[in-house]
């Protein structure tokens, strides 16, 4: 059986503000991989492919990252290489060479507020911004920055640059997967827009990494029947979601490679991660 783990940021130290729980410290990351390696094999895609691992009677752990932050290069990849494990990176193409991810800008604008008010404001604005085109999101956030005050984001808290993407594509333990271009909520799009997002993201990765993307990850984990069909139509045989299945879906989801479950990992101890596998 294949257990798939979803990470976003690996940081030098725990972060003070992390609304979406995206940051895992390097020490915790190492502790988690050590704990997993004592229970199962950390998947190396040079030795076993995804479908073989999915059908294996033995347990395997796939370590994946979404979006992708610059921190992954310095803090995550060396750890995975030491464990001889593959990092499967799901890249949202439109963010390459941008200065930040829009959700980090949104959180950063509200860190000075009292916690309860901060959580409410961020949640409300996220719901409004989510389905806007990326350019409109960034225009709205630029206006918010002009009328408000925000500290600069940490230099490492930025998306990869295109040249960095090309550079890590040559590393033996790195593989790539599709994650659309602009990280939209796919169920909100028309079928044509879904296909455009998925196909252009796939084409960008193939062109600049020299690797064919081997799987797809639904942005925000969000999928429905039309988006699942669009992913299949674009040639993907494996796609991952972080949406928990309903009880009626749970039995079939384990056999559906286009809605295969992933666990989003927080800044937990290794023991806590193992306990959550149940």
Backbone as CSV, one residue per row, in Angstrom:
resi,resn,N_x,N_y,N_z,CA_x,CA_y,CA_z,C_x,C_y,C_z
1,UNK,0.846,-1.197,0.000,0.000,0.000,0.000,0.883,1.249,0.000
2,UNK,0.433,2.243,-0.706,1.160,3.502,-0.755,0.497,4.536,0.147
3,UNK,1.264,5.085,1.086,0.820,6.195,1.929,1.477,7.464,1.380
4,UNK,0.682,8.478,1.096,1.201,9.682,0.447,1.091,10.853,1.418
5,UNK,2.201,11.562,1.596,2.287,12.651,2.557,2.521,13.959,1.814
6,UNK,1.747,14.967,2.164,1.783,16.263,1.488,2.414,17.311,2.399
7,UNK,3.491,17.923,1.915,4.162,19.010,2.609,4.118,20.260,1.727
8,UNK,4.365,21.406,2.362,4.485,22.670,1.635,5.813,23.349,1.961
9,UNK,5.942,23.816,3.197,7.152,24.531,3.615,7.944,23.702,4.615
10,UNK,9.284,23.734,4.469,10.188,23.236,5.500,11.010,24.440,5.956
11,UNK,10.982,24.737,7.254,11.603,25.956,7.767,12.709,25.616,8.758
12,UNK,13.616,26.569,8.943,14.693,26.354,9.909,14.148,26.172,11.322
13,UNK,13.161,26.989,11.682,12.555,26.944,13.009,11.033,27.007,12.862
14,UNK,10.278,26.601,13.881,8.824,26.783,13.827,8.483,28.257,13.618
15,UNK,7.415,28.507,12.853,7.049,29.890,12.537,5.974,30.384,13.496
16,UNK,5.964,31.695,13.714,5.037,32.275,14.686,3.604,32.277,14.180
17,UNK,3.423,32.580,12.894,2.077,32.657,12.320,2.000,31.703,11.142
18,UNK,1.027,30.793,11.207,0.899,29.776,10.160,-0.571,29.379,10.066
19,UNK,-1.366,30.270,9.470,-2.816,30.112,9.447,-3.246,28.771,8.873
20,UNK,-2.593,28.339,7.809,-3.000,27.102,7.133,-2.169,25.889,7.555
21,UNK,-1.265,26.064,8.498,-0.461,24.932,8.959,0.442,24.365,7.895
22,UNK,1.080,25.236,7.120,1.910,24.793,5.993,3.363,24.533,6.377
23,UNK,3.818,25.043,7.505,5.247,25.024,7.837,5.583,23.867,8.779
24,UNK,6.604,23.115,8.399,7.167,22.055,9.237,8.645,22.372,9.416
25,UNK,9.124,22.398,10.652,10.544,22.698,10.867,11.404,21.557,10.345
26,UNK,12.642,21.882,9.993,13.545,20.854,9.473,13.743,19.735,10.497
27,UNK,13.857,20.102,11.767,14.053,19.081,12.797,12.858,18.132,12.860
28,UNK,11.653,18.698,12.801,10.453,17.857,12.800,10.386,16.991,11.542
29,UNK,10.767,17.572,10.393,10.745,16.830,9.134,11.662,15.607,9.226
30,UNK,12.857,15.801,9.735,13.785,14.687,9.899,13.212,13.646,10.861
31,UNK,12.607,14.127,11.952,12.011,13.212,12.927,10.879,12.406,12.292
32,UNK,10.061,13.067,11.475,8.948,12.378,10.815,9.441,11.317,9.838
33,UNK,10.465,11.656,9.035,10.982,10.672,8.085,11.613,9.488,8.816
34,UNK,12.286,9.769,9.925,12.873,8.680,10.705,11.773,7.757,11.224
35,UNK,10.697,8.341,11.728,9.593,7.534,12.250,8.938,6.716,11.137
36,UNK,8.726,7.331,9.976,8.127,6.608,8.853,9.041,5.476,8.385
37,UNK,10.345,5.739,8.328,11.281,4.733,7.812,11.348,3.502,8.703
38,UNK,10.954,3.658,9.966,10.937,2.513,10.882,9.669,1.672,10.727
39,UNK,8.664,2.241,10.048,7.391,1.539,9.842,7.212,1.029,8.419
40,UNK,7.857,1.690,7.449,7.630,1.363,6.037,8.815,1.849,5.218
41,UNK,8.826,1.516,3.937,9.881,1.970,3.041,9.561,3.370,2.536
42,UNK,10.545,4.264,2.577,10.400,5.564,1.944,10.605,5.376,0.447
43,UNK,9.629,5.753,-0.349,9.616,5.389,-1.761,10.725,6.091,-2.532
44,UNK,11.477,5.298,-3.277,12.459,5.794,-4.228,11.946,5.417,-5.614
45,UNK,11.546,6.422,-6.402,10.895,6.161,-7.677,11.863,5.661,-8.742
46,UNK,13.150,5.635,-8.448,14.096,4.988,-9.355,14.061,3.470,-9.186
47,UNK,13.486,3.013,-8.081,13.453,1.576,-7.785,12.064,0.975,-7.902
48,UNK,11.035,1.792,-7.684,9.655,1.304,-7.734,8.763,2.445,-8.183
49,UNK,7.873,2.208,-9.167,7.008,3.296,-9.623,5.753,3.383,-8.764
50,UNK,4.963,4.423,-9.015,3.815,4.697,-8.158,2.781,3.577,-8.188
51,UNK,2.454,3.117,-9.369,1.404,2.088,-9.459,1.858,0.780,-8.822
52,UNK,3.115,0.459,-8.945,3.629,-0.742,-8.276,3.525,-0.593,-6.764
53,UNK,3.863,0.594,-6.250,3.765,0.827,-4.810,2.321,0.791,-4.331
54,UNK,1.405,1.326,-5.143,-0.012,1.310,-4.775,-0.541,-0.115,-4.633
55,UNK,-0.042,-1.025,-5.476,-0.525,-2.400,-5.449,0.295,-3.335,-4.591
56,UNK,1.335,-2.804,-3.946,2.227,-3.649,-3.156,1.565,-4.094,-1.851
57,UNK,1.816,-5.326,-1.404,1.326,-5.745,-0.085,2.094,-5.091,1.058
58,UNK,3.264,-4.519,0.745,4.065,-3.831,1.760,3.719,-2.348,1.779
59,UNK,3.994,-1.696,2.910,3.717,-0.274,3.050,4.884,0.558,2.535
60,UNK,4.545,1.602,1.776,5.524,2.537,1.244,5.041,3.956,1.512
61,UNK,5.976,4.868,1.738,5.660,6.278,2.000,6.208,7.134,0.873
62,UNK,5.329,7.905,0.236,5.734,8.854,-0.790,5.717,10.251,-0.185
63,UNK,6.827,10.972,-0.288,6.936,12.331,0.234,6.729,13.310,-0.917
64,UNK,5.692,14.118,-0.804,5.375,15.070,-1.871,5.307,16.487,-1.307
65,UNK,5.552,17.443,-2.194,5.491,18.866,-1.854,4.638,19.575,-2.886
66,UNK,3.849,20.533,-2.417,2.997,21.330,-3.303,3.532,22.744,-3.429
67,UNK,3.436,23.287,-4.580,3.435,24.712,-4.969,4.729,25.280,-5.584
68,UNK,5.854,25.404,-5.355,6.837,24.856,-4.438,7.616,26.034,-3.861
69,UNK,7.889,26.030,-2.562,8.646,27.088,-1.904,10.149,26.905,-2.113
70,UNK,10.852,28.040,-2.128,12.324,28.028,-2.267,12.989,27.221,-1.154
71,UNK,12.386,27.239,0.024,12.947,26.536,1.177,13.155,25.046,0.912
72,UNK,12.342,24.484,0.038,12.418,23.049,-0.222,13.811,22.649,-0.721
73,UNK,14.440,23.518,-1.526,15.748,23.178,-2.095,16.790,22.980,-0.992
74,UNK,16.885,23.931,-0.095,17.950,23.904,0.911,17.635,23.036,2.116
75,UNK,16.361,22.951,2.489,16.022,22.323,3.761,15.378,20.951,3.633
76,UNK,14.687,20.672,2.532,14.007,19.389,2.390,14.789,18.396,1.534
77,UNK,15.275,18.845,0.370,15.911,17.901,-0.547,17.142,17.214,0.051
78,UNK,18.014,17.925,0.782,19.157,17.201,1.375,18.741,16.115,2.361
79,UNK,17.679,16.363,3.110,17.196,15.356,4.069,16.681,14.134,3.317
80,UNK,15.888,14.359,2.272,15.348,13.244,1.501,16.458,12.461,0.801
81,UNK,17.466,13.172,0.310,18.582,12.487,-0.335,19.329,11.607,0.667
82,UNK,19.456,12.080,1.899,20.124,11.280,2.928,19.350,9.989,3.214
83,UNK,18.011,10.054,3.101,17.176,8.865,3.295,17.010,8.062,2.006
84,UNK,17.614,8.532,0.909,17.479,7.914,-0.419,16.020,7.821,-0.842
85,UNK,15.257,8.855,-0.527,13.836,8.901,-0.858,13.583,9.967,-1.925
86,UNK,12.593,9.716,-2.747,12.206,10.655,-3.789,11.362,11.777,-3.223
87,UNK,11.584,12.990,-3.727,10.688,14.125,-3.489,9.860,14.318,-4.755
88,UNK,8.551,14.137,-4.654,7.652,14.384,-5.782,7.102,15.794,-5.625
89,UNK,7.479,16.689,-6.534,7.157,18.109,-6.427,6.019,18.471,-7.377
90,UNK,4.933,18.982,-6.810,3.783,19.419,-7.591,3.868,20.938,-7.760
91,UNK,4.170,21.362,-8.981,4.507,22.758,-9.260,3.322,23.475,-9.899
92,UNK,2.931,24.622,-9.328,1.937,25.512,-9.938,2.692,26.533,-10.785
93,UNK,2.631,26.380,-12.110,3.552,27.069,-13.010,3.525,28.577,-12.984
94,UNK,2.345,29.186,-12.764,2.254,30.643,-12.821,3.002,31.338,-11.695
95,UNK,3.350,30.603,-10.630,4.033,31.238,-9.507,5.545,31.284,-9.676
96,UNK,6.071,30.540,-10.638,7.510,30.592,-10.877,7.929,32.027,-11.168
97,UNK,8.966,32.484,-10.497,9.520,33.837,-10.644,8.679,34.922,-9.982
98,UNK,7.554,34.562,-9.354,6.816,35.561,-8.580,7.483,35.751,-7.219
99,UNK,7.189,36.862,-6.586,7.854,37.168,-5.319,7.246,36.435,-4.135
100,UNK,5.980,35.983,-4.265,5.324,35.314,-3.144,4.069,34.606,-3.634
101,UNK,3.542,33.752,-2.786,2.248,33.134,-3.018,1.159,34.044,-2.434
102,UNK,0.021,34.100,-3.110,-0.997,35.081,-2.701,-1.541,34.792,-1.307
103,UNK,-1.631,33.519,-0.921,-2.167,33.203,0.402,-1.211,33.645,1.510
104,UNK,0.087,33.684,1.230,1.033,34.202,2.219,0.918,35.717,2.342
105,UNK,0.687,36.391,1.222,0.443,37.832,1.282,-0.782,38.127,2.141
106,UNK,-1.842,37.355,1.931,-3.079,37.565,2.687,-2.845,37.386,4.183
107,UNK,-2.170,36.314,4.565,-1.907,36.096,5.993,-1.029,37.205,6.560
108,UNK,-0.021,37.607,5.788,0.934,38.589,6.279,0.288,39.948,6.542
109,UNK,-0.761,40.261,5.807,-1.464,41.528,6.006,-2.224,41.582,7.326
110,UNK,-2.424,40.436,7.970,-3.297,40.395,9.146,-2.617,39.901,10.412
111,UNK,-1.294,39.732,10.388,-0.630,39.128,11.551,-0.685,40.014,12.791
112,UNK,-0.893,41.325,12.629,-0.910,42.215,13.798,-2.251,42.211,14.522
113,UNK,-3.274,41.603,13.940,-4.596,41.600,14.561,-4.662,40.596,15.709
114,UNK,-5.580,40.782,16.645,-5.798,39.765,17.675,-6.175,38.434,17.021
115,UNK,-5.795,37.309,17.613,-5.946,36.009,16.947,-7.333,35.719,16.407
116,UNK,-8.383,35.945,17.202,-9.727,35.598,16.734,-10.128,36.458,15.544
117,UNK,-9.860,37.750,15.625,-10.189,38.636,14.512,-9.355,38.282,13.285
118,UNK,-8.086,37.960,13.491,-7.211,37.592,12.383,-7.757,36.370,11.647
119,UNK,-8.156,35.352,12.392,-8.660,34.136,11.768,-9.925,34.427,10.962
120,UNK,-10.824,35.229,11.505,-12.074,35.547,10.813,-11.815,36.347,9.542
121,UNK,-10.944,37.333,9.624,-10.654,38.180,8.454,-10.020,37.359,7.341
122,UNK,-9.030,36.557,7.701,-8.336,35.762,6.685,-9.301,34.786,6.020
123,UNK,-10.115,34.118,6.821,-11.061,33.149,6.262,-12.050,33.820,5.317
124,UNK,-12.551,34.984,5.700,-13.524,35.688,4.878,-12.914,36.154,3.562
125,UNK,-11.728,36.754,3.639,-11.083,37.246,2.420,-10.624,36.105,1.530
126,UNK,-10.168,35.009,2.118,-9.773,33.849,1.319,-10.957,33.334,0.508
127,UNK,-12.128,33.247,1.131,-13.315,32.768,0.419,-13.670,33.679,-0.749
128,UNK,-13.437,34.994,-0.595,-13.705,35.939,-1.679,-12.649,35.848,-2.776
129,UNK,-11.388,35.751,-2.386,-10.298,35.760,-3.357,-10.166,34.440,-4.112
130,UNK,-10.564,33.369,-3.507,-10.246,32.033,-4.016,-10.557,31.844,-5.503
131,UNK,-11.727,32.270,-5.939,-12.151,31.986,-7.305,-11.854,33.106,-8.294
132,UNK,-11.151,34.149,-7.857,-10.737,35.195,-8.788,-9.538,34.716,-9.606
133,UNK,-9.393,35.183,-10.848,-8.150,34.907,-11.586,-6.951,35.411,-10.804
134,UNK,-5.800,34.792,-11.011,-4.616,35.109,-10.221,-4.259,36.591,-10.295
135,UNK,-4.347,37.191,-11.485,-4.003,38.612,-11.629,-4.930,39.484,-10.795
136,UNK,-6.215,39.130,-10.725,-7.160,39.905,-9.917,-6.888,39.713,-8.425
137,UNK,-6.528,38.522,-8.028,-6.134,38.306,-6.625,-4.990,39.252,-6.261
138,UNK,-3.974,39.288,-7.124,-2.792,40.083,-6.796,-3.086,41.582,-6.834
139,UNK,-3.965,42.013,-7.710,-4.363,43.424,-7.702,-5.081,43.776,-6.404
140,UNK,-5.979,42.890,-5.965,-6.702,43.129,-4.714,-5.748,43.179,-3.527
141,UNK,-4.793,42.274,-3.497,-3.837,42.251,-2.394,-2.895,43.447,-2.442
142,UNK,-2.544,43.902,-3.638,-1.709,45.104,-3.744,-2.439,46.311,-3.177
143,UNK,-3.745,46.395,-3.442,-4.531,47.493,-2.874,-4.566,47.391,-1.348
144,UNK,-4.752,46.193,-0.825,-4.762,46.011,0.631,-3.432,46.436,1.243
145,UNK,-2.330,46.139,0.571,-1.019,46.532,1.108,-0.855,48.053,1.115
146,UNK,-1.435,48.722,0.120,-1.321,50.188,0.072,-2.068,50.851,1.212
147,UNK,-3.213,50.286,1.592,-4.019,50.917,2.643,-3.704,50.362,4.029
148,UNK,-2.977,49.249,4.078,-2.608,48.661,5.365,-1.106,48.648,5.538
149,UNK,-0.645,47.887,6.500,0.788,47.760,6.750,1.126,46.289,6.946
150,UNK,2.214,45.876,6.352,2.637,44.482,6.494,4.147,44.410,6.482
151,UNK,4.680,43.543,7.325,6.113,43.290,7.315,6.470,42.475,6.072
152,UNK,7.680,42.639,5.541,8.083,41.838,4.380,8.096,40.351,4.726
153,UNK,7.749,39.531,3.750,7.853,38.093,3.928,9.323,37.678,3.971
154,UNK,9.612,36.571,4.631,10.981,36.061,4.691,11.481,35.761,3.279
155,UNK,12.739,36.046,2.982,13.265,35.823,1.628,13.084,34.394,1.130
156,UNK,13.187,33.410,2.036,13.038,32.016,1.621,11.583,31.636,1.370
157,UNK,10.656,32.483,1.833,9.234,32.172,1.717,8.709,32.684,0.365
158,UNK,9.281,32.196,-0.672,8.890,32.613,-2.014,8.827,31.388,-2.913
159,UNK,8.147,31.504,-4.049,8.133,30.387,-4.992,9.499,30.199,-5.653
160,UNK,9.664,29.020,-6.239,10.870,28.773,-7.023,10.973,29.742,-8.193
161,UNK,12.187,30.019,-8.591,12.436,30.686,-9.861,12.597,29.613,-10.940
162,UNK,12.341,30.014,-12.175,12.406,29.054,-13.270,13.778,28.395,-13.351
163,UNK,14.842,29.170,-13.160,16.183,28.597,-13.225,16.417,27.597,-12.102
164,UNK,15.807,27.834,-10.952,15.925,26.880,-9.847,15.187,25.583,-10.175
165,UNK,14.026,25.717,-10.803,13.279,24.540,-11.227,14.124,23.689,-12.169
166,UNK,14.741,24.338,-13.143,15.595,23.603,-14.082,16.757,22.938,-13.360
167,UNK,17.320,23.639,-12.376,18.462,23.101,-11.652,18.123,21.855,-10.871
168,UNK,17.021,21.871,-10.115,16.694,20.706,-9.290,16.181,19.547,-10.128
169,UNK,15.774,19.805,-11.364,15.299,18.716,-12.223,16.416,17.733,-12.543
170,UNK,17.654,18.152,-12.340,18.791,17.271,-12.615,19.186,16.435,-11.392
171,UNK,18.522,16.644,-10.278,18.852,15.878,-9.080,18.167,14.513,-9.120
172,UNK,18.910,13.494,-8.721,18.451,12.110,-8.892,17.187,11.796,-8.108
173,UNK,16.960,12.484,-6.989,15.836,12.136,-6.116,14.627,13.054,-6.313
174,UNK,14.579,13.805,-7.409,13.479,14.734,-7.654,12.659,14.282,-8.857
175,UNK,11.329,14.216,-8.667,10.390,13.975,-9.754,9.307,15.050,-9.680
176,UNK,8.558,15.214,-10.762,7.585,16.310,-10.842,6.182,15.802,-11.159
177,UNK,5.218,16.557,-10.648,3.815,16.300,-10.952,3.105,17.597,-11.267
178,UNK,1.983,17.492,-11.997,1.195,18.659,-12.376,0.353,19.187,-11.226
179,UNK,0.179,20.514,-11.213,-0.596,21.170,-10.151,-1.328,22.393,-10.723
180,UNK,-1.610,22.339,-12.032,-2.201,23.429,-12.814,-1.191,24.565,-13.009
181,UNK,-1.661,25.644,-13.619,-0.836,26.837,-13.773,-1.023,27.806,-12.621
182,UNK,-2.280,28.187,-12.338,-2.519,29.271,-11.377,-3.129,28.815,-10.060
183,UNK,-3.170,27.484,-9.823,-3.659,26.948,-8.540,-5.121,27.341,-8.280
184,UNK,-6.020,27.132,-9.266,-7.422,27.476,-9.038,-8.162,26.376,-8.277
185,UNK,-9.332,26.734,-7.792,-10.261,25.744,-7.247,-10.946,25.122,-8.461
186,UNK,-10.495,23.950,-8.882,-10.931,23.392,-10.168,-12.448,23.252,-10.297
187,UNK,-13.180,22.831,-9.256,-14.631,22.698,-9.446,-15.355,23.999,-9.785
188,UNK,-14.697,25.147,-9.598,-15.346,26.423,-9.931,-15.175,26.797,-11.402
189,UNK,-14.365,26.054,-12.162,-14.045,26.413,-13.535,-14.953,25.705,-14.531
190,UNK,-15.036,26.259,-15.727,-15.696,25.569,-16.823,-14.818,24.404,-17.276
191,UNK,-15.393,23.409,-17.961,-14.554,22.306,-18.459,-13.394,22.779,-19.325
192,UNK,-13.621,23.780,-20.168,-12.533,24.274,-21.031,-11.426,24.923,-20.209
193,UNK,-11.819,25.693,-19.190,-10.814,26.345,-18.344,-10.039,25.323,-17.522
194,UNK,-10.727,24.290,-17.030,-10.023,23.214,-16.315,-8.949,22.603,-17.198
195,UNK,-9.330,22.241,-18.428,-8.395,21.589,-19.338,-7.207,22.497,-19.636
196,UNK,-7.460,23.789,-19.825,-6.386,24.728,-20.108,-5.412,24.795,-18.944
197,UNK,-5.918,24.896,-17.734,-5.061,24.952,-16.548,-4.199,23.698,-16.423
198,UNK,-4.814,22.543,-16.628,-4.093,21.283,-16.425,-3.072,21.058,-17.534
199,UNK,-3.486,21.282,-18.784,-2.587,21.022,-19.918,-1.403,21.992,-19.945
200,UNK,-1.651,23.276,-19.693,-0.539,24.225,-19.751,0.447,23.987,-18.611
201,UNK,-0.060,23.606,-17.437,0.844,23.267,-16.342,1.704,22.061,-16.673
202,UNK,1.095,21.066,-17.289,1.822,19.868,-17.700,2.891,20.222,-18.726
203,UNK,2.521,21.026,-19.733,3.456,21.379,-20.809,4.645,22.174,-20.275
204,UNK,4.393,23.095,-19.336,5.485,23.887,-18.773,6.501,22.990,-18.082
205,UNK,6.033,22.051,-17.279,6.956,21.174,-16.565,7.756,20.304,-17.525
206,UNK,7.087,19.729,-18.509,7.794,18.879,-19.461,8.858,19.669,-20.209
207,UNK,8.529,20.912,-20.581,9.460,21.719,-21.371,10.685,22.143,-20.569
208,UNK,10.502,22.479,-19.295,11.597,23.082,-18.532,12.335,22.115,-17.609
209,UNK,11.793,20.930,-17.387,12.486,19.959,-16.536,13.036,18.776,-17.326
210,UNK,12.520,18.580,-18.537,12.916,17.401,-19.298,12.299,16.122,-18.766
211,UNK,11.380,16.249,-17.809,10.687,15.096,-17.246,9.203,15.171,-17.586
212,UNK,8.613,14.026,-17.856,7.171,13.970,-18.028,6.526,13.913,-16.640
213,UNK,5.619,14.846,-16.307,4.971,14.779,-14.990,4.302,13.429,-14.779
214,UNK,4.527,12.831,-13.622,4.089,11.448,-13.402,2.763,11.343,-12.679
215,UNK,2.250,12.435,-12.151,0.979,12.414,-11.421,0.462,13.847,-11.329
216,UNK,-0.739,13.988,-10.806,-1.375,15.298,-10.665,-1.849,15.445,-9.222
217,UNK,-1.793,16.664,-8.708,-2.349,16.970,-7.381,-3.380,18.071,-7.540
218,UNK,-4.604,17.831,-7.086,-5.664,18.827,-7.177,-5.328,20.012,-6.260
219,UNK,-5.311,21.249,-6.782,-5.076,22.402,-5.903,-6.114,22.446,-4.777
220,UNK,-5.659,22.703,-3.587,-6.484,22.690,-2.369,-7.063,21.301,-2.086
221,UNK,-6.675,20.306,-2.858,-7.262,18.974,-2.739,-8.655,18.872,-3.319
222,UNK,-9.139,19.942,-3.991,-10.542,20.031,-4.396,-10.773,19.381,-5.760
223,UNK,-11.731,18.476,-5.816,-12.072,17.821,-7.071,-13.559,17.505,-7.080
224,UNK,-14.076,17.296,-8.276,-15.432,16.792,-8.464,-15.408,15.935,-9.725
225,UNK,-16.579,15.457,-10.160,-16.619,14.593,-11.331,-16.011,15.218,-12.577
226,UNK,-16.400,16.461,-12.936,-15.815,17.076,-14.128,-14.302,17.298,-14.028
227,UNK,-13.812,17.705,-12.853,-12.364,17.930,-12.743,-11.603,16.606,-12.785
228,UNK,-12.156,15.570,-12.209,-11.532,14.247,-12.310,-11.460,13.817,-13.772
229,UNK,-12.545,14.050,-14.515,-12.563,13.687,-15.935,-11.551,14.511,-16.720
230,UNK,-11.412,15.794,-16.373,-10.461,16.659,-17.077,-9.030,16.190,-16.839
231,UNK,-8.726,15.781,-15.626,-7.391,15.264,-15.316,-7.115,14.007,-16.141
232,UNK,-8.088,13.118,-16.220,-7.916,11.902,-17.013,-7.750,12.226,-18.494
233,UNK,-8.535,13.186,-18.991,-8.462,13.561,-20.406,-7.106,14.153,-20.765
234,UNK,-6.418,14.733,-19.790,-5.098,15.309,-20.033,-3.981,14.277,-19.915
235,UNK,-4.350,13.022,-19.734,-3.369,11.943,-19.785,-2.856,11.441,-18.453
236,UNK,-3.320,12.002,-17.354,-2.858,11.529,-16.047,-3.591,10.246,-15.653
237,UNK,-2.848,9.311,-15.106,-3.426,8.064,-14.606,-3.498,8.051,-13.085
238,UNK,-2.770,8.980,-12.446,-2.737,9.064,-10.986,-2.941,10.520,-10.582
239,UNK,-3.829,10.755,-9.645,-4.053,12.110,-9.121,-4.369,12.010,-7.639
240,UNK,-3.890,13.005,-6.885,-3.995,12.985,-5.428,-4.907,14.095,-4.926
241,UNK,-5.641,13.772,-3.860,-6.489,14.750,-3.198,-6.254,14.686,-1.694
242,UNK,-6.477,15.810,-1.031,-6.411,15.832,0.433,-7.803,15.901,1.043
243,UNK,-8.855,15.851,0.201,-10.212,15.850,0.735,-10.514,14.481,1.329
244,UNK,-10.935,14.422,2.591,-11.255,13.110,3.156,-12.493,12.529,2.472
245,UNK,-12.503,11.215,2.244,-13.673,10.612,1.604,-14.840,10.501,2.566
246,UNK,-16.047,10.520,2.018,-17.217,10.190,2.821,-17.184,8.696,3.114
247,UNK,-17.958,8.236,4.116,-17.948,6.789,4.407,-18.275,5.937,3.193
248,UNK,-19.194,6.397,2.331,-19.569,5.611,1.154,-18.465,5.585,0.107
249,UNK,-17.591,6.611,0.125,-16.497,6.674,-0.843,-15.251,5.942,-0.368
250,UNK,-15.131,5.737,0.933,-13.865,5.287,1.502,-13.392,3.973,0.895
251,UNK,-14.317,3.038,0.652,-13.912,1.739,0.139,-13.383,1.846,-1.285
252,UNK,-14.084,2.603,-2.151,-13.657,2.676,-3.551,-12.488,3.624,-3.735
253,UNK,-12.321,4.631,-2.865,-11.256,5.617,-3.055,-9.875,4.975,-3.050
254,UNK,-9.701,3.936,-2.270,-8.400,3.277,-2.235,-8.027,2.615,-3.545
255,UNK,-9.035,2.377,-4.404,-8.793,1.728,-5.694,-8.900,2.711,-6.854
256,UNK,-9.211,3.970,-6.588,-9.349,4.970,-7.640,-8.066,5.796,-7.684
257,UNK,-7.243,5.562,-8.672,-5.955,6.242,-8.741,-6.079,7.700,-9.153
258,UNK,-7.279,8.154,-9.518,-7.473,9.569,-9.858,-8.037,10.381,-8.697
259,UNK,-8.309,9.750,-7.585,-8.673,10.475,-6.354,-7.976,9.804,-5.165
260,UNK,-6.695,9.555,-5.327,-5.937,8.834,-4.302,-5.652,9.775,-3.133
261,UNK,-5.860,9.338,-1.898,-5.752,10.252,-0.746,-4.316,10.572,-0.352
262,UNK,-4.137,11.806,0.139,-2.862,12.254,0.733,-3.149,12.826,2.106
263,UNK,-2.180,12.711,2.978,-2.259,13.319,4.309,-1.425,14.592,4.318
264,UNK,-2.048,15.745,4.593,-1.306,16.997,4.756,-0.637,16.990,6.126
265,UNK,0.666,17.154,6.148,1.443,16.994,7.372,1.693,18.350,8.020
266,UNK,1.488,18.412,9.338,1.786,19.608,10.109,3.095,19.465,10.858
267,UNK,3.384,20.421,11.701,4.628,20.438,12.471,4.494,19.524,13.698
268,UNK,4.317,18.240,13.388,4.042,17.242,14.413,5.309,16.470,14.767
269,UNK,5.256,15.803,15.888,6.316,14.864,16.228,6.197,13.645,15.308
270,UNK,7.282,12.862,15.257,7.220,11.629,14.490,6.166,10.673,15.015
271,UNK,6.050,10.590,16.334,5.063,9.718,16.948,3.641,10.159,16.583
272,UNK,3.408,11.472,16.604,2.083,11.994,16.270,1.738,11.664,14.814
273,UNK,2.697,11.794,13.905,2.446,11.454,12.516,2.059,9.996,12.366
274,UNK,2.767,9.109,13.018,2.447,7.676,12.939,1.047,7.415,13.481
275,UNK,0.695,8.073,14.586,-0.641,7.885,15.164,-1.735,8.338,14.213
276,UNK,-1.460,9.366,13.427,-2.482,9.889,12.511,-2.681,8.992,11.293
277,UNK,-1.773,8.073,11.037,-1.957,7.160,9.921,-3.188,6.274,10.093
278,UNK,-3.586,6.045,11.334,-4.754,5.210,11.584,-6.033,5.871,11.077
